[in-house]
Coordinates of C-alpha atoms in Angstrom, one line a residue:
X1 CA 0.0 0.0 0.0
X2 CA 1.4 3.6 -1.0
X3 CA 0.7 6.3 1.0
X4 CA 0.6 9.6 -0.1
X5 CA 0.5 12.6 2.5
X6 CA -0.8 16.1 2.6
X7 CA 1.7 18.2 4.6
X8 CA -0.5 20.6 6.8
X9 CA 0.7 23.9 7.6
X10 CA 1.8 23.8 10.9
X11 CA 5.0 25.8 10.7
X12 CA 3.4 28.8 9.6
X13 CA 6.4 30.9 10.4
X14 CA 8.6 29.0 7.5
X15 CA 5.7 30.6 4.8
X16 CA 6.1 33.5 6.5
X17 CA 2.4 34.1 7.5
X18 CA 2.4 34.0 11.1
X19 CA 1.8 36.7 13.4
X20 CA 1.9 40.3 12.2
X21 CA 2.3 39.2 8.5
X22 CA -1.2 37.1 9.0
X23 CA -3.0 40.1 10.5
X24 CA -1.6 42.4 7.5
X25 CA -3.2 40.2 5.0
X26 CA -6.1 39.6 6.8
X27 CA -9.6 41.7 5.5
X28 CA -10.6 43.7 2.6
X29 CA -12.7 43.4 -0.6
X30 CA -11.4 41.7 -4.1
X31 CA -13.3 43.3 -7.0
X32 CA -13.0 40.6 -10.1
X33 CA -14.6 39.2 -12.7
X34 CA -16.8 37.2 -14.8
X35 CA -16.2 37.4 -18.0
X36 CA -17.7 34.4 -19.6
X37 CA -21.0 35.4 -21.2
X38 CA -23.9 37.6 -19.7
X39 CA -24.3 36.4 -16.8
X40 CA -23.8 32.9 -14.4
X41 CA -26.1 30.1 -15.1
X42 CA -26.3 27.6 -11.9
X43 CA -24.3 27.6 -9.0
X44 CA -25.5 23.9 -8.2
X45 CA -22.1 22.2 -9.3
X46 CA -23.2 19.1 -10.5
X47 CA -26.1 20.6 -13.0
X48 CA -23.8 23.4 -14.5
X49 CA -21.5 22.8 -17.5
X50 CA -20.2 26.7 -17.6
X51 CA -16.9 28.0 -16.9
X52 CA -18.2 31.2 -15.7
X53 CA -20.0 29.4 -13.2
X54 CA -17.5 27.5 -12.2
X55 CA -15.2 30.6 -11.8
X56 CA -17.4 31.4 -8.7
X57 CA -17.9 27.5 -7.2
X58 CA -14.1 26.7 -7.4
X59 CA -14.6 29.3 -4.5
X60 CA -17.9 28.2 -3.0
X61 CA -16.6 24.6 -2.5
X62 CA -14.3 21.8 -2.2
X63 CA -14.2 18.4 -3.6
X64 CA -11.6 15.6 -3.1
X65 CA -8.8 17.3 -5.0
X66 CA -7.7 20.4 -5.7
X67 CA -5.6 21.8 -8.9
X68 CA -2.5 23.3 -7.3
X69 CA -1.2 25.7 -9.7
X70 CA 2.2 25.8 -7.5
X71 CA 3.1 22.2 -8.9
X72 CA 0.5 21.9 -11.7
X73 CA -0.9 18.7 -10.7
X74 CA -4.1 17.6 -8.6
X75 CA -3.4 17.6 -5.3
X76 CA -5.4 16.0 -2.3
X77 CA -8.3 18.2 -0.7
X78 CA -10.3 17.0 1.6
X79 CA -8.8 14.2 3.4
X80 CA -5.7 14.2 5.3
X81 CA -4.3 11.3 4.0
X82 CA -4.9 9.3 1.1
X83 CA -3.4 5.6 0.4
X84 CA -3.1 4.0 -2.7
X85 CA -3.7 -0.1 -3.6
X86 CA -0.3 -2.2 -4.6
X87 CA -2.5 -2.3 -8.4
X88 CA -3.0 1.3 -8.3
X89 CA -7.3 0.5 -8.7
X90 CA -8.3 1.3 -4.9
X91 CA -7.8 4.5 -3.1
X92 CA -8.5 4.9 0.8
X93 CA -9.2 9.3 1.5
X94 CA -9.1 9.5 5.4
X95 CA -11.3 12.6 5.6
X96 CA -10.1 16.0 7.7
X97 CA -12.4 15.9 10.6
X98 CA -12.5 19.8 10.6
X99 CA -14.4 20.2 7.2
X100 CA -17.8 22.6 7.4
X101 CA -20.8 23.2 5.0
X102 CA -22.1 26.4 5.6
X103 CA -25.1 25.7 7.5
X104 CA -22.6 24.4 10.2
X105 CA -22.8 20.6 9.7
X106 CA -19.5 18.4 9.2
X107 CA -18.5 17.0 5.9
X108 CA -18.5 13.2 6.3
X109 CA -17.9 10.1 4.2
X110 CA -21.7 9.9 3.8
X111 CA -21.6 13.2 1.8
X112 CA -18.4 12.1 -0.3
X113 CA -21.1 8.9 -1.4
X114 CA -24.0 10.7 -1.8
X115 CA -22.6 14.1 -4.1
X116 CA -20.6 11.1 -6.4
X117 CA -24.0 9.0 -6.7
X118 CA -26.3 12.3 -7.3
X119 CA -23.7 12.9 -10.6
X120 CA -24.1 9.3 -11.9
X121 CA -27.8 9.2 -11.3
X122 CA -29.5 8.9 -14.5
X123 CA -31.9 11.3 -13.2
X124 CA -29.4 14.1 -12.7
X125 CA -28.0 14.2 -16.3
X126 CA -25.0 15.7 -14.8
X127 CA -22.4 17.0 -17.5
X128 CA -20.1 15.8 -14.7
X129 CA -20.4 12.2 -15.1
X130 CA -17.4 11.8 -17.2
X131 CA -15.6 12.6 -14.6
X132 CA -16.8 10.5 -12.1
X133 CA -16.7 7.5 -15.2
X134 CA -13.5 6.5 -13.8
X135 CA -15.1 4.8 -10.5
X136 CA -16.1 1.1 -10.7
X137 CA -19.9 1.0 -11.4
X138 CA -20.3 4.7 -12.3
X139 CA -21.1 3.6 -15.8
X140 CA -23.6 0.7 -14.7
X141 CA -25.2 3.7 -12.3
X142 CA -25.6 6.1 -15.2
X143 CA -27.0 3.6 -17.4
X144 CA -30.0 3.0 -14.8
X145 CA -28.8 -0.7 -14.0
X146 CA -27.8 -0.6 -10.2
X147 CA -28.9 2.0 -7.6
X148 CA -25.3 3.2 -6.3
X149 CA -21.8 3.5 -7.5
X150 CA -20.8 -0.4 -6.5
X151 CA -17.0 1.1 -6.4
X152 CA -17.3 3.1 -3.3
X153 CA -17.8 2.2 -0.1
X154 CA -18.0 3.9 3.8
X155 CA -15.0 2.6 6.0
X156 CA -16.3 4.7 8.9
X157 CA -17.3 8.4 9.3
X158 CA -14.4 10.1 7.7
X159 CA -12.7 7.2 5.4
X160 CA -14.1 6.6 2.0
X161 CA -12.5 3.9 -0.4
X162 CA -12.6 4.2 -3.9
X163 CA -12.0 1.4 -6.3
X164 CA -11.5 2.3 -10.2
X165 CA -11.9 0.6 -13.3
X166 CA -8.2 1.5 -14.4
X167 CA -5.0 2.4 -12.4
X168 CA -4.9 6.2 -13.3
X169 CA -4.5 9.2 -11.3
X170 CA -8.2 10.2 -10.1
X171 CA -6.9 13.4 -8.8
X172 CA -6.6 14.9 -12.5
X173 CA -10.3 14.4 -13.5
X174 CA -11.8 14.7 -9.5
X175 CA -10.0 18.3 -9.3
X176 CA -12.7 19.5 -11.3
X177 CA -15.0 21.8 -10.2
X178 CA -18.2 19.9 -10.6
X179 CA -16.8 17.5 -8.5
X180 CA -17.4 19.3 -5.6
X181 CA -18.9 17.5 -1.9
X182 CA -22.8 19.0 -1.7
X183 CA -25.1 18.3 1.7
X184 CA -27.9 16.1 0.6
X185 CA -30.2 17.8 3.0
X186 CA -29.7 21.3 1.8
X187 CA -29.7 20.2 -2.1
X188 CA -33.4 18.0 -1.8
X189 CA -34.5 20.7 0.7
X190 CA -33.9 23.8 -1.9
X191 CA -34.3 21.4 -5.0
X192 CA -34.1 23.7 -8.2
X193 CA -33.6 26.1 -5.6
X194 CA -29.8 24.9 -4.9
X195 CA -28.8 26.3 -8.3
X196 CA -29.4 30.0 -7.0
X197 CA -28.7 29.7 -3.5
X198 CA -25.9 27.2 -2.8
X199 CA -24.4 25.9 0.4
X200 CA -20.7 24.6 -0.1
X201 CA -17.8 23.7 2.0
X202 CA -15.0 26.5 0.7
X203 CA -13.5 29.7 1.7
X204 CA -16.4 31.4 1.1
X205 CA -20.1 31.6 1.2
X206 CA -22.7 32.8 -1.5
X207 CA -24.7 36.1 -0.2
X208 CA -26.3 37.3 -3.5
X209 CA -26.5 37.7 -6.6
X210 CA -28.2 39.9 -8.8
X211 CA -28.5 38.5 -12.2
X212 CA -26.9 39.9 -15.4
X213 CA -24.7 42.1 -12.9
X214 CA -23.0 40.9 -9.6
X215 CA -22.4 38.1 -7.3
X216 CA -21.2 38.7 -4.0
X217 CA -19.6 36.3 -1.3
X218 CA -18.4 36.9 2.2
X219 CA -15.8 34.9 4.1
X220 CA -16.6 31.5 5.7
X221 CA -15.4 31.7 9.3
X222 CA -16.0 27.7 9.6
X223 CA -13.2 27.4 7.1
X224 CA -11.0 24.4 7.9
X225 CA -7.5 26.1 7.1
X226 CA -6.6 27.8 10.0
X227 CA -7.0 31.7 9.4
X228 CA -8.0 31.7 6.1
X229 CA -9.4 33.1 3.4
X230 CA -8.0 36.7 3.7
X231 CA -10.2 38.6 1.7
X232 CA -13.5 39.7 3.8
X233 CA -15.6 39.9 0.4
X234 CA -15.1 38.6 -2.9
X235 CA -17.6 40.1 -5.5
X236 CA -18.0 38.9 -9.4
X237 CA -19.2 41.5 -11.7
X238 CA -20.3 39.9 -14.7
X239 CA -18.5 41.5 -17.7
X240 CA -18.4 39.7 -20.8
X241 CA -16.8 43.0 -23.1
X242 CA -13.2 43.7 -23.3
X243 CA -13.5 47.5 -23.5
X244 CA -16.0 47.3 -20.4
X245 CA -13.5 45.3 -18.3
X246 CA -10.4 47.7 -19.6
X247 CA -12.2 50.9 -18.1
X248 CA -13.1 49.6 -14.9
X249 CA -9.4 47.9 -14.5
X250 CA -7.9 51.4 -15.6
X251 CA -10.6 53.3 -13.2
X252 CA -9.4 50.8 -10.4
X253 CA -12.5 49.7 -9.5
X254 CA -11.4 46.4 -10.6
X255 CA -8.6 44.5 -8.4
X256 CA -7.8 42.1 -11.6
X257 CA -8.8 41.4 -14.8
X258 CA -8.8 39.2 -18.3
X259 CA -6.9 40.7 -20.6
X260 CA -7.9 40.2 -24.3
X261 CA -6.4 40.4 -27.2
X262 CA -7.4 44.1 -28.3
X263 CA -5.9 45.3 -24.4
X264 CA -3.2 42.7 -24.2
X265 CA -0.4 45.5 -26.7
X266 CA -1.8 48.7 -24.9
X267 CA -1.1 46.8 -21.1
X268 CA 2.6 45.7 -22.5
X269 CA 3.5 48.9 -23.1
X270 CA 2.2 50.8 -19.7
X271 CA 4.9 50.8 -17.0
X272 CA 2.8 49.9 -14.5
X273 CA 0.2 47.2 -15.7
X274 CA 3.3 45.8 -17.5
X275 CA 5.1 45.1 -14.3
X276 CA 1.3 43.4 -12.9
X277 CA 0.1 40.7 -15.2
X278 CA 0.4 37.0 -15.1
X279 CA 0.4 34.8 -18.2
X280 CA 0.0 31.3 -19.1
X281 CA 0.0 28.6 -21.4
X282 CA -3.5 26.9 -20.8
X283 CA -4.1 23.4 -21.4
X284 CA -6.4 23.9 -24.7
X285 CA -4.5 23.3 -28.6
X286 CA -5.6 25.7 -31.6
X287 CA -5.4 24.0 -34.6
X288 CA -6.7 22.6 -37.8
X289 CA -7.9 19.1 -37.9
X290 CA -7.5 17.6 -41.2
X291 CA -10.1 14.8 -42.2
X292 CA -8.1 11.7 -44.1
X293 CA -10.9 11.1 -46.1
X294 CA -10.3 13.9 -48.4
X295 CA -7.5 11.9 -50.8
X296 CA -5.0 14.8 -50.4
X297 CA -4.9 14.8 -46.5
X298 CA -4.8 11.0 -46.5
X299 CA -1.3 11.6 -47.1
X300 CA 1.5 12.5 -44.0
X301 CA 3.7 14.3 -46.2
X302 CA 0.6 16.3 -47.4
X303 CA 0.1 17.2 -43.8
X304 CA 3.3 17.6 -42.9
X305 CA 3.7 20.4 -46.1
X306 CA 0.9 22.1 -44.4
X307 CA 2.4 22.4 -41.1
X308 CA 6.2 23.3 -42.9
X309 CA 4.4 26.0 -45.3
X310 CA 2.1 28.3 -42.7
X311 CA 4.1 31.3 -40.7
X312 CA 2.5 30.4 -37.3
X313 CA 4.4 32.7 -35.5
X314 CA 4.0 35.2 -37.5
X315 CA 0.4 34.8 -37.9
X316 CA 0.8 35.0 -33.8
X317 CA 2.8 38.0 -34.1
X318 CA 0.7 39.6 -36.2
X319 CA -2.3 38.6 -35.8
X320 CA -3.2 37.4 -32.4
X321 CA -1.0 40.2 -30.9
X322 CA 1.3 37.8 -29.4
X323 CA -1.9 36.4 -27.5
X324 CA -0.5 32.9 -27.7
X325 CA 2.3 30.2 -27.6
X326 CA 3.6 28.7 -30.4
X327 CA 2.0 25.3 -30.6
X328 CA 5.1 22.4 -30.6
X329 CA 2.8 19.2 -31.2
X330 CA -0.2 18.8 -29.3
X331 CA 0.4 18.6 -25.6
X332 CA 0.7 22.4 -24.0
X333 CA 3.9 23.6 -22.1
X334 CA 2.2 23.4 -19.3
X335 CA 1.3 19.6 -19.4
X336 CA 3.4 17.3 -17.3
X337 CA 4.2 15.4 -20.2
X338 CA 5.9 17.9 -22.2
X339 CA 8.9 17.3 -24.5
X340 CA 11.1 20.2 -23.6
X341 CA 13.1 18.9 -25.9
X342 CA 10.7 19.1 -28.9
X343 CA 10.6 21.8 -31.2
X344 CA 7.6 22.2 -33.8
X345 CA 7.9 22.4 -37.1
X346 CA 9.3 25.5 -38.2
X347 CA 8.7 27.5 -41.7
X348 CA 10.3 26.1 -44.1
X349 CA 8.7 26.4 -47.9
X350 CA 11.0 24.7 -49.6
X351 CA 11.0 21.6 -47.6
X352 CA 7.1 22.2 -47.6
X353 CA 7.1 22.2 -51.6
X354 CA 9.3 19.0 -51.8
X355 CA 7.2 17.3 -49.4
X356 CA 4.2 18.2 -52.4
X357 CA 6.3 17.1 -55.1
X358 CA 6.9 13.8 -53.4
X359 CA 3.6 12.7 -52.8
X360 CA 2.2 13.9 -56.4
X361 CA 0.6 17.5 -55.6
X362 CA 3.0 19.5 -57.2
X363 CA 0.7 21.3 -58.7
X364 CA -1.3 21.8 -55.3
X365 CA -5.6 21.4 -54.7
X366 CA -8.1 23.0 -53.1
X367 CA -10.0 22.8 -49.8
X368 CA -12.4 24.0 -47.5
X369 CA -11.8 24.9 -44.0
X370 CA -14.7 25.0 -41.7
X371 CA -15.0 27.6 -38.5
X372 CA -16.6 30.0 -35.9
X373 CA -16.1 33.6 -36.2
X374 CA -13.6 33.4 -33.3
X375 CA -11.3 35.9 -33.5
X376 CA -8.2 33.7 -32.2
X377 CA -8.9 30.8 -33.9
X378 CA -12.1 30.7 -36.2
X379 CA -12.7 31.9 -40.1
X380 CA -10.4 35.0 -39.9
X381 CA -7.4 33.2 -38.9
X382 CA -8.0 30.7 -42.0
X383 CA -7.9 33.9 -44.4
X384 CA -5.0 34.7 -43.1
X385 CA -3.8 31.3 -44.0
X386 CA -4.2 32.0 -47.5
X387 CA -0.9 33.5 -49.1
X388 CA 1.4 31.2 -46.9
X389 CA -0.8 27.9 -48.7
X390 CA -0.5 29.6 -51.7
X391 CA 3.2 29.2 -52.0
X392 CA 3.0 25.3 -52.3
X393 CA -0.4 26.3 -54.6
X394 CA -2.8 25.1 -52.3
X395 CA -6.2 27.2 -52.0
X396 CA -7.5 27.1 -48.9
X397 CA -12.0 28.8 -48.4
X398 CA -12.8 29.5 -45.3
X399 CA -16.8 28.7 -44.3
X400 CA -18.2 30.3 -41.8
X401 CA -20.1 28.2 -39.0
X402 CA -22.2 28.9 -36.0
X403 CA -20.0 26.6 -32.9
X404 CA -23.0 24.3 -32.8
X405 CA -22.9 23.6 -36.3
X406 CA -19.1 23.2 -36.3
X407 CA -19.4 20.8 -33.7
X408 CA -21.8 18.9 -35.3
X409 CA -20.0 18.6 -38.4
X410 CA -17.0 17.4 -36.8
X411 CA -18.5 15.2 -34.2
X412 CA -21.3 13.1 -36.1
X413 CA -21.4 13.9 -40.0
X414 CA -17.8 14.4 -41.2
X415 CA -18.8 16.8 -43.7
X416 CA -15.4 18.8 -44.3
X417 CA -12.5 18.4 -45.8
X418 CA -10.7 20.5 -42.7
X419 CA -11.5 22.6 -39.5
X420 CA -10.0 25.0 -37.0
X421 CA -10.9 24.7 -33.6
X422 CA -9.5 24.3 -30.1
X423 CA -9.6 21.2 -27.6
X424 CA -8.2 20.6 -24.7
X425 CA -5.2 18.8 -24.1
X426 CA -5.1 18.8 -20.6
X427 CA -4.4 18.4 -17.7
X428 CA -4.1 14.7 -17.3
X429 CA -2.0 14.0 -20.8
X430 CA -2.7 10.1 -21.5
X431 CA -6.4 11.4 -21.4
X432 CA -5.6 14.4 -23.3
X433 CA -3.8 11.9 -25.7
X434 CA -6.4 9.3 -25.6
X435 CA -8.7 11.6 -27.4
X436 CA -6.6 10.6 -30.4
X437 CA -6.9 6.5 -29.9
X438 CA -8.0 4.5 -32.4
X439 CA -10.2 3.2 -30.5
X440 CA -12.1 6.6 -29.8
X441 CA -14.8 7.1 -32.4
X442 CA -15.5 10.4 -33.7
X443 CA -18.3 11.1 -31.6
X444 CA -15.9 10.3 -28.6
X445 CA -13.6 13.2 -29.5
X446 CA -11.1 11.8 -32.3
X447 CA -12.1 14.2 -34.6
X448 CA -9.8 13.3 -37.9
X449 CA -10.0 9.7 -37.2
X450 CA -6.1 9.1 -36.4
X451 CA -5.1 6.0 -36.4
X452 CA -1.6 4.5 -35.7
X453 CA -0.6 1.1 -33.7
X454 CA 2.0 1.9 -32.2
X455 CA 0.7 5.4 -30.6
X456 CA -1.8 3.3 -29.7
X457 CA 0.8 0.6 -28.0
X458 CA 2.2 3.8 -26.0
X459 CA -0.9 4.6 -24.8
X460 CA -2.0 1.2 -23.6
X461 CA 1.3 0.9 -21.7
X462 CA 1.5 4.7 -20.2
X463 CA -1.8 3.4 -18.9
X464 CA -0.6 0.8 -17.2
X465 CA 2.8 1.9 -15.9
X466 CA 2.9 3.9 -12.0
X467 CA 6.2 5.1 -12.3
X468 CA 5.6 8.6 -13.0
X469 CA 8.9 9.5 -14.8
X470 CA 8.2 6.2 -17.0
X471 CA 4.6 7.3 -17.5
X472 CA 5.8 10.7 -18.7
X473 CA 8.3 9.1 -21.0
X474 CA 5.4 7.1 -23.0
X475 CA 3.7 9.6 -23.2
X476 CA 6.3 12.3 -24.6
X477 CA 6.9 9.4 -27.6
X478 CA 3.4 9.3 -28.0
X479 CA 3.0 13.2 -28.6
X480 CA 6.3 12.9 -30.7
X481 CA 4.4 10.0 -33.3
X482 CA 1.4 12.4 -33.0
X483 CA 3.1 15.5 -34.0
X484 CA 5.4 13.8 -36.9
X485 CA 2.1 12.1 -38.1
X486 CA 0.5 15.7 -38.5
X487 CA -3.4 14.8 -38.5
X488 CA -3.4 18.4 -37.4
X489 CA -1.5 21.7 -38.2
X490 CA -0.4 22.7 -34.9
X491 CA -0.7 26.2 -34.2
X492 CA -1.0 27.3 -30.6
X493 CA -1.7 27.2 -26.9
X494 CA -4.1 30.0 -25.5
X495 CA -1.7 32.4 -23.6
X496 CA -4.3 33.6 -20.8
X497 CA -3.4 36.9 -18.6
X498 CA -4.2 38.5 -15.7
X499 CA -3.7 42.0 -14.9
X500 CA -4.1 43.2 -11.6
X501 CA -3.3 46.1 -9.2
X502 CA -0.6 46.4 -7.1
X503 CA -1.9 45.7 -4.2
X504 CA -3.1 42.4 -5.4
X505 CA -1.1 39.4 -3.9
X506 CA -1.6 36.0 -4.4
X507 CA -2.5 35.2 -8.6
X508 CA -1.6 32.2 -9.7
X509 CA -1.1 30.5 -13.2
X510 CA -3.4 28.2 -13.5
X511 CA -3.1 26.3 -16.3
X512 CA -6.2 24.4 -16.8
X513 CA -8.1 27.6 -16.7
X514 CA -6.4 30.8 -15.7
X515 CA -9.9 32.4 -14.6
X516 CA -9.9 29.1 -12.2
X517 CA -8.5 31.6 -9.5
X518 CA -8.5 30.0 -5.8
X519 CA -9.3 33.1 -3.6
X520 CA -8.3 31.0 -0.4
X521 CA -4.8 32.9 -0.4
X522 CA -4.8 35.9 -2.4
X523 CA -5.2 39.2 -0.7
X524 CA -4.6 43.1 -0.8
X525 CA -2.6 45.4 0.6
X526 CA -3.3 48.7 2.8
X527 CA -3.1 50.0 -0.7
X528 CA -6.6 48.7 -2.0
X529 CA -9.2 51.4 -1.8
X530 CA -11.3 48.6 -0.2
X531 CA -8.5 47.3 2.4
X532 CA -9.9 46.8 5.9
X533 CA -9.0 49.8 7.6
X534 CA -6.9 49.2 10.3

């Protein structure tokens, strides 16, 4: 049995945050953001599938893991301890005794069993379910043929075990949001209810929220790590335009914001913002899937010449502002099974126009190239294409789709000879990879059908292997076949900022989601205009 702890701050002095440096970061009000569409949706976990909702429960509650930005990986939540089966299929999470919901009650095993059987219950439809796929019997609960997830089970008050179908890491998909621990009294009590006024077990607790404009939360004083959160008052105003969330950033009446693309040269350039923004690679790949069934794209080196022949980061440069990384293959930067090592492939024409002559298109073809009017990777970003496809005398036509359209086309019918999108590719890489498995049909999320044995092999085996620097190693093969295969032209990772003010402490990159900001440690300074006043 492998055990694997969670050191507890108990030397608080070493992080330099006891005494006099806790009370100066204790109090005040954070002003951000939720920039996601016009306004939240539900704030019941387990029914919502929207990130700006999400942006406000990742602070409302806690689930069994937690992504910790610090080491970007999952990291254990709610239980003190959690040990680990010889096999790597059954995991024992000896809960913290000290947990609270908000109505006062302790978090128990009881409530780790009920939340993960309310997502697999047919009857909940919960867009969370694929996460929760991963436990023995979640499939044959979701399907309506047993009552309860047969792979968890009650030890005693605060020990759950969990057995899986496969030995994977279940901190990867279990750090999501909608994974969160609900009490079943509050969410049958409130029923529909829930969704608007939520009880959690995180640093904060919901007070209001008035819809299309703010939602506000105040500190949890029941809050199992000792002294924290900081912040008083953390309020969400929902602001879906750029220019909106520039002038109330600029006015300080925001503490942070997103920065988009139209902000991101202005912010470079001032001396202050400049020296107050955090950036990073998220875990989501922009590029152009290529569907094989079009003769041309049925062959590598036709794919390859593709990826050789287009300026990406110029395109970047130019276009996107310098909004973005350079795509390598199709596992992020920020994944834990990136190549370093790897480099992309470059611009290089003439190696793109041999590649041509060598596999009979010398005198080049035409396609079409489906996409959404996204601005950093949709219909304008294939016009820009154009002249760079030209050069090998390839014509590329954009069409332009709504993103429900798109996604049917490339998820049921196949109708296209290519598309632009982005999918993620993280944070757990053999699933981000497993996307491309033979084995996954379309509908499953292999989009241009890719198909290669021994990419499969890797797969099968990173699956299967628990030493983590072994596991990596498969993997970074894996995305090295997948990249020299090209099924897509790799363009780029989403580079997300943050701006914020000075007296903002605490922002993290997170790379799954940058707006997945834990508020649990972030605070302001006597600087903030809504400091505590001491």
């Amino acid at each position: 049995m492998k055990k694997i702890g969670m050191l507890i701050l108990t030397v608080v002095l070493v992080f330099g945050i006891g005494g006099n440096a806790m009370a100066e970061r204790a109090g005040g009000t954070f002003n951000w953001i939720a920039p996601y569409g016009g306004d939240f949706h539900n704030l019941d976990p387990h029914i919502s599938a929207r990130t700006n909702d999400y942006l406000a429960l990742i602070n409302m509650n806690r689930g069994l893991y937690r992504w910790n930005p610090d080491t970007n990986q999952p990291a254990a939540e709610l239980a003190e301890t959690v040990d680990v089966s010889d096999d790597g299929l059954v995991y024992t999470y000896r809960l913290r005794k000290n947990v609270k919901f908000h109505n006062g009650r302790n978090l128990t095993a009881d409530d780790v069993i009920w939340s993960f059987n309310r997502i697999m219950a047919k009857e909940t439809a919960s867009p969370c379910a694929r996460y929760v796929r991963i436990v023995k019997g979640a499939k044959e609960m979701e399907a309506g043929t047993a009552e309860t997830i047969a792979g968890i089970q009650k030890i005693d008050d605060y020990t759950v075990e969990i057995t899986l179908d496969d030995p994977i890491d279940p901190g990867f998909p279990l750090c999501h949001p909608c994974t969160a621990i609900l009490p079943k009294e509050e969410v049958e009590k409130k029923g529909e209810g829930f969704g608007v006024d939520p009880i959690g077990c995180g640093p904060f607790q919901f007070v209001r929220w008035e819809k299309g404009s703010v939602m506000e939360m105040t500190k949890f004083p029941g809050y199992y790590e000792n002294e924290k959160p900081y912040l008083d008052k953390l309020v969400y105003h929902i602001m879906p335009e750029g220019a909106a969330r520039d002038v109330g950033f600029r006015s300080k009446e925001l503490d942070a914001t997103l920065v988009g693309s139209a902000q991101y040269p202005a912010y470079q350039k001032d001396p202050e913002i400049s020296q107050n923004m955090v950036e990073v690679a998220e875990m989501f790949t922009r590029h152009m899937g290529f569907n094989t069934n079009f003769k041309p794209f049925a062959d590598k080196r036709v794919r390859q010449a593709i990826n050789y022949a287009i300026n990406e980061d110029l395109i970047i440069k130019k276009f996107i502002k310098n909004k973005a990384y350079p795509a390598v293959s199709f596992l992020p930067t920020t994944s834990p099974a990136f190549d370093t090592g790897a480099k992309g492939y470059g611009y290089d024409v003439e190696k793109a126009k041999q590649l041509m002559k060598d596999a009979g298109y010398e005198q080049g073809f035409e396609f079409t190239c489906i996409a959404t009017s996204n601005k950093s990777f949709g219909a304008a970003v294939v016009e820009a294409l154009i002249p760079f496809l030209k050069k090998i005398n390839v014509t590329v036509k954009p069409q332009l789709l709504e993103g429900a359209a798109l996604s049917e086309k490339v998820f049921k019918t196949a109708d296209f000879d290519a598309y632009i999108w982005s999918v993620e590719s993280g944070p757990d890489p053999l699933q981000a990879l497993n996307r491309w498995k033979s084995s996954n049909p379309r509908s499953a999320g292999n989009l241009v059908e890719y198909n290669n044995p021994e990419f499969d092999r890797l797969l099968d085996a990173a699956g299967k292997e628990r030493d983590p620097a072994k596991k990596a190693g498969l993997l970074k093969t894996a995305d090295g076949i997948f990249k020299d295969d090209a099924p897509l032209w790799f363009f780029n990772y989403n580079k997300a900022i943050i701006a914020h003010q000075p007296w903002v402490h605490g922002i993290k990159p997170v790379a799954v989601e940058h707006m997945f900001q834990d508020f649990t440690s972030i605070w302001v300074d006597a600087a903030s205009p809504r400091a505590t006043q001491k």
